CSV table of C-alpha atoms and ligand atoms in Angstrom, one decimal:
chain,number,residue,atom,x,y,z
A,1,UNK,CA,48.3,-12.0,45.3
A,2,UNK,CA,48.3,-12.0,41.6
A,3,UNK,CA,45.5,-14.4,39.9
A,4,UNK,CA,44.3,-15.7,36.6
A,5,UNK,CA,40.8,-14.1,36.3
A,6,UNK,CA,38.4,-15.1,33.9
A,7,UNK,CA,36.1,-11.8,33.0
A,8,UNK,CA,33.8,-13.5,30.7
A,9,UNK,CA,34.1,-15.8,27.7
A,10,UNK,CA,37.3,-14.8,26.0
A,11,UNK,CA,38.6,-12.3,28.2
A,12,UNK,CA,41.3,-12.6,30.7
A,13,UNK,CA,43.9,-11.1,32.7
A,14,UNK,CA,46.7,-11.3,35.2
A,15,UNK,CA,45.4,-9.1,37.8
A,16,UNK,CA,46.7,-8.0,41.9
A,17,UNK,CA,43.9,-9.3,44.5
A,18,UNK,CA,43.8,-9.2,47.9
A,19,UNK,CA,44.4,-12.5,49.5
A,20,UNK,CA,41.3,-14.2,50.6
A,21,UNK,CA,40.3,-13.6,54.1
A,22,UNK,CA,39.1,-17.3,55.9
A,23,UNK,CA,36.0,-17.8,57.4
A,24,UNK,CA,34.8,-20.5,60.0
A,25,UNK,CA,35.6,-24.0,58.8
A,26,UNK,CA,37.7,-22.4,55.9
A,27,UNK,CA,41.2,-22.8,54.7
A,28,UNK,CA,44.0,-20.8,53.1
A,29,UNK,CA,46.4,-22.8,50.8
A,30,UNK,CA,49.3,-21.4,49.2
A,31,UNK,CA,48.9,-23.1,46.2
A,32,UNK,CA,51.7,-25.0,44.6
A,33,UNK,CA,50.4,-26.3,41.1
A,34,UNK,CA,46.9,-26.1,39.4
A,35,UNK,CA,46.3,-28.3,36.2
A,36,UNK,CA,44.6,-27.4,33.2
A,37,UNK,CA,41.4,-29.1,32.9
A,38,UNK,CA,39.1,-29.6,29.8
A,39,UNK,CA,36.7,-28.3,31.9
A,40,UNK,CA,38.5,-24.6,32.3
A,41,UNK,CA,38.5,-24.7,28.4
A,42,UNK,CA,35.1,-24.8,28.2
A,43,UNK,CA,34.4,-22.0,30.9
A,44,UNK,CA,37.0,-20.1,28.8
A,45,UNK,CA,35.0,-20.9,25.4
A,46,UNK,CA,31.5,-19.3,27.8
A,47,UNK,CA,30.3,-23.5,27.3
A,48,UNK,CA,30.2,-24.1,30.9
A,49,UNK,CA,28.2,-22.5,33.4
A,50,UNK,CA,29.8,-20.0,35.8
A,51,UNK,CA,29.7,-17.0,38.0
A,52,UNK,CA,32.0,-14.5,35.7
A,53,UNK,CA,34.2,-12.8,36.8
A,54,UNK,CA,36.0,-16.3,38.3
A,55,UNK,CA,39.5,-17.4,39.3
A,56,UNK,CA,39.3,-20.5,37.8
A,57,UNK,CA,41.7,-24.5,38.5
A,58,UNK,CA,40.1,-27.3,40.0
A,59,UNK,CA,42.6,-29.3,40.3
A,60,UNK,CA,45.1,-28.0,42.8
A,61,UNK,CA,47.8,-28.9,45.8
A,62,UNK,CA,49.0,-26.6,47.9
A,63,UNK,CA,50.3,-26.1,52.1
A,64,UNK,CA,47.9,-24.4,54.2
A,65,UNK,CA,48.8,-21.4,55.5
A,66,UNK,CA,45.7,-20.4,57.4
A,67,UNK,CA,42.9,-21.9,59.1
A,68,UNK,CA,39.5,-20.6,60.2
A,69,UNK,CA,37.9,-21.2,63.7
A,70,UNK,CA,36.4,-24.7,64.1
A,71,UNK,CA,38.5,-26.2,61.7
A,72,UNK,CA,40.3,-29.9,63.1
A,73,UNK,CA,41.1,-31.7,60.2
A,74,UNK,CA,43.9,-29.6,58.4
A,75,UNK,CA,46.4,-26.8,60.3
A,76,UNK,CA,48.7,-24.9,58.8
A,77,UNK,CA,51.8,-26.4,57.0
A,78,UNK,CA,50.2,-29.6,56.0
A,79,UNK,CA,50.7,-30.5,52.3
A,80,UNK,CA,46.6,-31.0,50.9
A,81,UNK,CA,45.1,-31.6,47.7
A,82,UNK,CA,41.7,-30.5,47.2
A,83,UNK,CA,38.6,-32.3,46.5
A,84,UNK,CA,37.0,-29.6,44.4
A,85,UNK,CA,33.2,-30.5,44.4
A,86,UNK,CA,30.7,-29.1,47.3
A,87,UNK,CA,27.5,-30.7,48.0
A,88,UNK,CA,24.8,-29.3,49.6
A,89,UNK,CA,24.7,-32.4,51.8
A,90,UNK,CA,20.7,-32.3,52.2
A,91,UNK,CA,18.9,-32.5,48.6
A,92,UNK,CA,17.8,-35.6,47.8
A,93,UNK,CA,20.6,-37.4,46.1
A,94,UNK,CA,22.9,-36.4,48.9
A,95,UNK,CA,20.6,-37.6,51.3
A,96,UNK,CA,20.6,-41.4,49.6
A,97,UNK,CA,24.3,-41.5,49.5
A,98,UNK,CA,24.3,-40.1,46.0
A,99,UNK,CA,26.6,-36.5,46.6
A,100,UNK,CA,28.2,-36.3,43.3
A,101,UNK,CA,24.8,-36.1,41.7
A,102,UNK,CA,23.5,-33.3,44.2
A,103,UNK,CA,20.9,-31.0,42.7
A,104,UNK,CA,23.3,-27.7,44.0
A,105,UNK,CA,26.5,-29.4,43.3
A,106,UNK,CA,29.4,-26.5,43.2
A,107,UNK,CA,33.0,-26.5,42.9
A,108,UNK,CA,36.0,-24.4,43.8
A,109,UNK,CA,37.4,-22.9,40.4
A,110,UNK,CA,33.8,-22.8,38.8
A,111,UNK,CA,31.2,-21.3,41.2
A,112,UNK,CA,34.4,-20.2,43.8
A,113,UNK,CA,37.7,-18.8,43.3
A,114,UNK,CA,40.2,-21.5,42.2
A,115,UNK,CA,43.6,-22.4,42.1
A,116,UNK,CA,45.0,-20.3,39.4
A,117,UNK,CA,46.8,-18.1,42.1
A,118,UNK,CA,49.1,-17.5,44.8
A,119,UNK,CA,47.1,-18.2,47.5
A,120,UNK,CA,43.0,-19.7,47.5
A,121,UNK,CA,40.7,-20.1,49.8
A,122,UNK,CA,38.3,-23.6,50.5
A,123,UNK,CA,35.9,-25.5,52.8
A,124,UNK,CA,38.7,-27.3,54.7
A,125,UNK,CA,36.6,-30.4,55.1
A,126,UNK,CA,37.2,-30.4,51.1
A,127,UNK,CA,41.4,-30.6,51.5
A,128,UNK,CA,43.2,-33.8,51.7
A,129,UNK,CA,46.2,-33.7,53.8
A,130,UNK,CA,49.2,-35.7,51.8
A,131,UNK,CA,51.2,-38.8,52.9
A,132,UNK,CA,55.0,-37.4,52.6
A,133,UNK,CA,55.4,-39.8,49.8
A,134,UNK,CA,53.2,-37.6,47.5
A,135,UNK,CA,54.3,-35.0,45.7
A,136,UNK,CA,52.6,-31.9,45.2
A,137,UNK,CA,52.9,-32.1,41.5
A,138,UNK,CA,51.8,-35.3,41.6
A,139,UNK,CA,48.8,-34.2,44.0
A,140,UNK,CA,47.9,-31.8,41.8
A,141,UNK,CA,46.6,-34.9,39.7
A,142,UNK,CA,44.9,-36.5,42.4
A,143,UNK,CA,40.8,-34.9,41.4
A,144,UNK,CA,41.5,-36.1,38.0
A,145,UNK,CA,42.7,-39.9,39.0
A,146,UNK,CA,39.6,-40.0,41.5
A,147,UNK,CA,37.2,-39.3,38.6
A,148,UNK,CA,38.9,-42.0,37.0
A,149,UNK,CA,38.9,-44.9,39.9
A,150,UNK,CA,34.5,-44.0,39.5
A,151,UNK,CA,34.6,-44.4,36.0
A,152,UNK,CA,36.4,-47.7,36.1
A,153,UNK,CA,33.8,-48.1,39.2
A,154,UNK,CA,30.8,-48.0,36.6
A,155,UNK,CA,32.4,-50.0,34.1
A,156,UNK,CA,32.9,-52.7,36.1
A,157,UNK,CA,36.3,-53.3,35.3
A,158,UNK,CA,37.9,-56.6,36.8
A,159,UNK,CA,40.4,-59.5,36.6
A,160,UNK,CA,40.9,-60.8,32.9
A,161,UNK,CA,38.1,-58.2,31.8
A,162,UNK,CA,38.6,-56.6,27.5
A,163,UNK,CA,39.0,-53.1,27.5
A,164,UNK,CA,39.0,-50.8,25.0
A,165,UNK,CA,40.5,-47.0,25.5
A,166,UNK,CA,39.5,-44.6,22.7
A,167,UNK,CA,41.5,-42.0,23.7
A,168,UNK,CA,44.9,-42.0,25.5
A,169,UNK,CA,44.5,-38.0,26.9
A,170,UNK,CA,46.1,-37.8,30.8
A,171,UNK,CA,42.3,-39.0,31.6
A,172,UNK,CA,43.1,-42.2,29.2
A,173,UNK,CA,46.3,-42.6,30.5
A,174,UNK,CA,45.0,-42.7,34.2
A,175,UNK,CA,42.3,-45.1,33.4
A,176,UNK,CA,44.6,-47.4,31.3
A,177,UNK,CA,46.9,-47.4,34.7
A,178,UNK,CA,43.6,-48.6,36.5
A,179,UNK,CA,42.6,-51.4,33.8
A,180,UNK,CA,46.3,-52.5,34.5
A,181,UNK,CA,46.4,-52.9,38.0
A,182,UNK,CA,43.1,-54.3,38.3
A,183,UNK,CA,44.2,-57.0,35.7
A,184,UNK,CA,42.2,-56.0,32.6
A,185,UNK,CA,43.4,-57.3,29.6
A,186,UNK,CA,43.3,-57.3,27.2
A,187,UNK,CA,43.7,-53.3,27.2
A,188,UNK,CA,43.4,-52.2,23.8
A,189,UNK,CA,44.3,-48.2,23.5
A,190,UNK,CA,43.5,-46.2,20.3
A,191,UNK,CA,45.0,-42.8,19.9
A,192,UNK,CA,46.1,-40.5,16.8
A,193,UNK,CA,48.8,-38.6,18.5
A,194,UNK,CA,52.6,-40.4,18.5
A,195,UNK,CA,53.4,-38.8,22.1
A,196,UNK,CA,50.4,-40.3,23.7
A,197,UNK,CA,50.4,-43.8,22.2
A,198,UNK,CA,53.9,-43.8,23.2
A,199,UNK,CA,52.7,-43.3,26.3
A,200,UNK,CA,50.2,-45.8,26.6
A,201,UNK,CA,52.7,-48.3,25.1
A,202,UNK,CA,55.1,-47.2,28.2
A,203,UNK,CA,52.4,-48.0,30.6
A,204,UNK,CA,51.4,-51.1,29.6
A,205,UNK,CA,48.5,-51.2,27.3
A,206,UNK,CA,48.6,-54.7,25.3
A,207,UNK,CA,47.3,-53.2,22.2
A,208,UNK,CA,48.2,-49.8,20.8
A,209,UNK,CA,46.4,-48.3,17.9
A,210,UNK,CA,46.4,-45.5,15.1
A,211,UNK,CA,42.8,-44.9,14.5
A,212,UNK,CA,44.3,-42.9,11.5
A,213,UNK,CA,45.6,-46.0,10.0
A,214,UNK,CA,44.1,-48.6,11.2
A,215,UNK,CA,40.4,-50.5,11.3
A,216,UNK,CA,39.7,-50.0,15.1
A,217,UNK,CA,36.6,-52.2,15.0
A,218,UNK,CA,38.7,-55.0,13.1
A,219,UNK,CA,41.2,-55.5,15.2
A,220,UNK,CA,38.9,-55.5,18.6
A,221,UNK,CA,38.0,-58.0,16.9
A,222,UNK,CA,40.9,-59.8,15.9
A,223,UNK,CA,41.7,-59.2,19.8
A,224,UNK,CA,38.7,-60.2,21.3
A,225,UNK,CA,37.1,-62.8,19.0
A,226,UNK,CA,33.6,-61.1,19.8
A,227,UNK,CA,34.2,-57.5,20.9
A,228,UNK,CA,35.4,-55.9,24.2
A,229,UNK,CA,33.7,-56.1,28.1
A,230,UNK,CA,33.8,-52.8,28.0
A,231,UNK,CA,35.0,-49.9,25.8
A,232,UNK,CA,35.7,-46.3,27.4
A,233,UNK,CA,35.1,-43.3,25.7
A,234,UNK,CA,38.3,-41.3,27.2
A,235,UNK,CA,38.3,-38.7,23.6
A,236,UNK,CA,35.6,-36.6,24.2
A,237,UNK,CA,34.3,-36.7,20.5
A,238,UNK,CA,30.6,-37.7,19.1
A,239,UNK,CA,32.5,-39.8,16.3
A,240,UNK,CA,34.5,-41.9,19.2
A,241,UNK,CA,31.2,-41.8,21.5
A,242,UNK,CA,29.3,-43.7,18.0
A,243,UNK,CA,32.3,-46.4,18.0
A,244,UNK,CA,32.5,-47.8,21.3
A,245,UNK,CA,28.7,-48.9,20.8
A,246,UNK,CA,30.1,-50.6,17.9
A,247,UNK,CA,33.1,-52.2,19.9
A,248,UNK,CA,31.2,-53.6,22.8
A,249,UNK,CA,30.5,-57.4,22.6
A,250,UNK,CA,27.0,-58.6,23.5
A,251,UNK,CA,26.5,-58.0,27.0
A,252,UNK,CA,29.3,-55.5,26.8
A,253,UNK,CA,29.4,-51.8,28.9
A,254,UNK,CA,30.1,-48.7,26.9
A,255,UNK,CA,31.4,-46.2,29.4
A,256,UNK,CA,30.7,-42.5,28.6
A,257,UNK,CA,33.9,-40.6,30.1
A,258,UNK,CA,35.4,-38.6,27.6
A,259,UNK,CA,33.1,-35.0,28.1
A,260,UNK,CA,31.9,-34.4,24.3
A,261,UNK,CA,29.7,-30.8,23.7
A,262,UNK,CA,26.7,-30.4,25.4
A,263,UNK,CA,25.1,-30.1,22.1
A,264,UNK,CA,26.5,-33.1,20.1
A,265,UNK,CA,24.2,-36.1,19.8
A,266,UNK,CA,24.7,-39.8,17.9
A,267,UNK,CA,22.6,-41.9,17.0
A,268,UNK,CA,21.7,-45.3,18.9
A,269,UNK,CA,19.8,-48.1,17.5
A,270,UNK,CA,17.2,-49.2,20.6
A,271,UNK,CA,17.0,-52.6,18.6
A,272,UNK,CA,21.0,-52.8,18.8
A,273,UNK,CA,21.3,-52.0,23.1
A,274,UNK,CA,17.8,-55.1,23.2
A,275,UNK,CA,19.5,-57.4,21.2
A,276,UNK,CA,22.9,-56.9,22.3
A,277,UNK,CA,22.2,-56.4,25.5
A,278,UNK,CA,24.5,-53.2,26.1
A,279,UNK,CA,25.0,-51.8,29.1
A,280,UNK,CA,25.8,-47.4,28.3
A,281,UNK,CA,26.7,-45.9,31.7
A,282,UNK,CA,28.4,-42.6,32.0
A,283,UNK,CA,30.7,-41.4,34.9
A,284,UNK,CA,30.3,-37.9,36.4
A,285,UNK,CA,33.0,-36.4,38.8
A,286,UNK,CA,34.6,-38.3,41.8
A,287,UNK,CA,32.3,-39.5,44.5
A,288,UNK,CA,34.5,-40.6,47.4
A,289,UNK,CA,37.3,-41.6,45.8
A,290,UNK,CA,39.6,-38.9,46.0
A,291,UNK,CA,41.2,-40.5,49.5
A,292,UNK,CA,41.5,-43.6,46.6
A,293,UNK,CA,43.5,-41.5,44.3
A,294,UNK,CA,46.2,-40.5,46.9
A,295,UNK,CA,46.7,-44.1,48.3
A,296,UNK,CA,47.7,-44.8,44.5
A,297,UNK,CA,49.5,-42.1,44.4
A,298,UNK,CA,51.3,-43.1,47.6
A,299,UNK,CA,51.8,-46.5,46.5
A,300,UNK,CA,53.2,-45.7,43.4
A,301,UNK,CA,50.2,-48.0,41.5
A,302,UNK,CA,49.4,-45.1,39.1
A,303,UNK,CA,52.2,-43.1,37.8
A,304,UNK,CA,51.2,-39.5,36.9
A,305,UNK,CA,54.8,-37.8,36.6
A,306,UNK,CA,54.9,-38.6,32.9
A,307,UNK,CA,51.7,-37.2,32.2
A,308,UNK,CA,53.2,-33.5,33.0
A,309,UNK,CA,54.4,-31.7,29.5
A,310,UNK,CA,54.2,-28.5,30.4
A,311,UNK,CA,54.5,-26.1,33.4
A,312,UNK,CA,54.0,-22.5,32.9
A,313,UNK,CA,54.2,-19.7,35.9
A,314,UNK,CA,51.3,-17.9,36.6
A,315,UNK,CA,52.6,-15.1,34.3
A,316,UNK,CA,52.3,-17.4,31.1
A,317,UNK,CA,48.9,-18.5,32.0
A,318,UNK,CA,47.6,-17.3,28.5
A,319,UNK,CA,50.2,-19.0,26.6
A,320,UNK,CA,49.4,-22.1,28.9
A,321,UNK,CA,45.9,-21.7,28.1
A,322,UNK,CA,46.6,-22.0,24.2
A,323,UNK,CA,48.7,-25.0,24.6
A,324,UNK,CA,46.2,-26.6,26.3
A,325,UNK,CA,43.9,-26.0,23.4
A,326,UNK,CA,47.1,-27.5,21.0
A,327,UNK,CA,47.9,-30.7,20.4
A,328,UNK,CA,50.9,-30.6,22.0
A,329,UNK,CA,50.2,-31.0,25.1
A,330,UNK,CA,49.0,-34.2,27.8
A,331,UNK,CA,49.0,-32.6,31.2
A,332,UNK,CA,49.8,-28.7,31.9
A,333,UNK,CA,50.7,-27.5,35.4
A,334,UNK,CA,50.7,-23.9,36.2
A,335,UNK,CA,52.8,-23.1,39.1
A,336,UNK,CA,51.7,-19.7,40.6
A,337,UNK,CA,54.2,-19.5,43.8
A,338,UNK,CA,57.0,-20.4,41.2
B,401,ZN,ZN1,22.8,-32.3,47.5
């Protein structure tokens, strides 16, 4: 099968390997579309741990084309999407119910072979079979949205609750979606790039900004008479991560989403979270909500379709990497059977 192999930071190829061989409780998946995730920019940039030399794509969809003995929950031609992150199922946090924060958390396309080829091999208690109303494009979306539907979890986002987006990336966009349909509003989205603010204007958003032109914090204000319920950092960026402390309202919840540098730091005023009573919670990852995901994506309540600006076969993988890294781009699908 021909993969997308990262060697080590900076170096990578288009190389022949033999198709993975499954194990007890494993699966084959012919893989039909992988997104490119923040995350594989960072393990392409050496900024994210991993076991080089790695296949990498977390976020894939595929039909399975093999399975290993003992396996009951998935046979082979059944359309899956793939929950990405293994627990150890017996550390502490996974023993209080806590998986997503297990001390040995792994995931396929990080620590494993991912989805950036033909053919890739997983637990098969980690696929998803898909609902024929789900496409496999779509599907391919599916890890992202259920790291969303936590983060909107942690916020605490309900009926008539203020939102603020700063950033309207395909990880804004999906949480927007959410805000929506669990009757936020306002939802107040504040973006730099034309594309994606036509976007977020397309999927409802009440309030659509140019952080470049105008005075974020003045017209939260303007909106909200006393700041937001809760203001999402969706950017990834320590300057965006500084304003939503500022856009809060007393009481307020800053969610931490957006995944800034593991070295970048702001500064917080302890006297500002006591006095204002703030609520900073971040979201990590997708604990039990990727079956969530794929009932949206069934029902047609998030939209992910429009999100998709590029696809690129396996063969353009490094042109679809430097896209990705553009400005160009919301959502990049590489296709490796196409
Ligand atoms: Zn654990």
């Amino acid at each position: 099968m021909k993969a997308l192999v990262f060697h080590k930071p900076n170096v990578v190829s288009i190389e022949e390997r033999p198709i993975p061989a499954v194990g007890q409780g494993e699966a084959l998946l012919k893989v039909h579309a992988c997104g490119i995730c923040g995350t594989d920019i960072h393990i392409l940039h050496g900024e994210h741990i991993v076991k080089f030399p790695v296949i990498p794509g977390h976020e894939f969809s595929g039909e399975i084309v093999e399975i290993g003995q003992g396996v009951t929950n998935v046979k082979p031609g059944d359309r899956v999407t793939v929950d990405p992150n293994i627990t150890d199922k017996t550390c502490w946090f996974c023993r209080r119910g806590e998986m997503h924060l297990c001390e040995n958390l792994t995931a396929v396309g990080v620590n494993y072979d991912g989805g950036f080829a033909e053919y890739c091999r997983v637990p098969a208690e980690q696929a998803y079979p898909l609902p024929d109303s789900v496409s496999l494009d779509d599907a391919a979306l599916a890890e992202p949205l259920a790291c969303c539907i936590h983060g909107m979890d942690r916020a605490g986002v309900t009926s008539g609750s203020s939102v603020v987006l700063l950033g309207a990336g395909s990880i804004g966009l999906m949480l927007l979606q959410l805000a929506k349909s669990a009757g936020a509003a306002p939802v107040i989205v504040s973006e730099p790039d034309e594309r994606k603010r036509t976007l977020a204007a397309g999927f409802g958003a009440d309030i659509v900004l140019d952080p470049t032109m105008d005075d974020v914090a003045e017209r939260v204000i303007a909106e909200t008479h006393v700041g937001a319920d809760i203001v999402v950092e969706s950017a990834g960026r320590p300057e965006t991560a500084a304003l939503a402390l500022k856009l809060a309202r007393r009481g307020g919840t800053v969610l931490q989403f957006g995944v800034v540098g593991p070295d970048s730091t702001i500064a917080i005023s302890p006297y500002d979270v006591f006095y204002r009573e703030l609520t900073l919670c971040g979201s990590f990852v997708n604990p039990f909500s990727h079956a969530r995901a794929i009932d949206l994506l069934a029902r047609e309540k998030v939209k992910v379709a429009q999100l998709v600006t590029h696809r690129f076969p396996l063969v353009s993988a490094a042109e679809a990497l430097q896209t990705a890294q553009g400005r160009d781009a919301v959502k990049i699908l590489i296709t490796p059977n196409e």
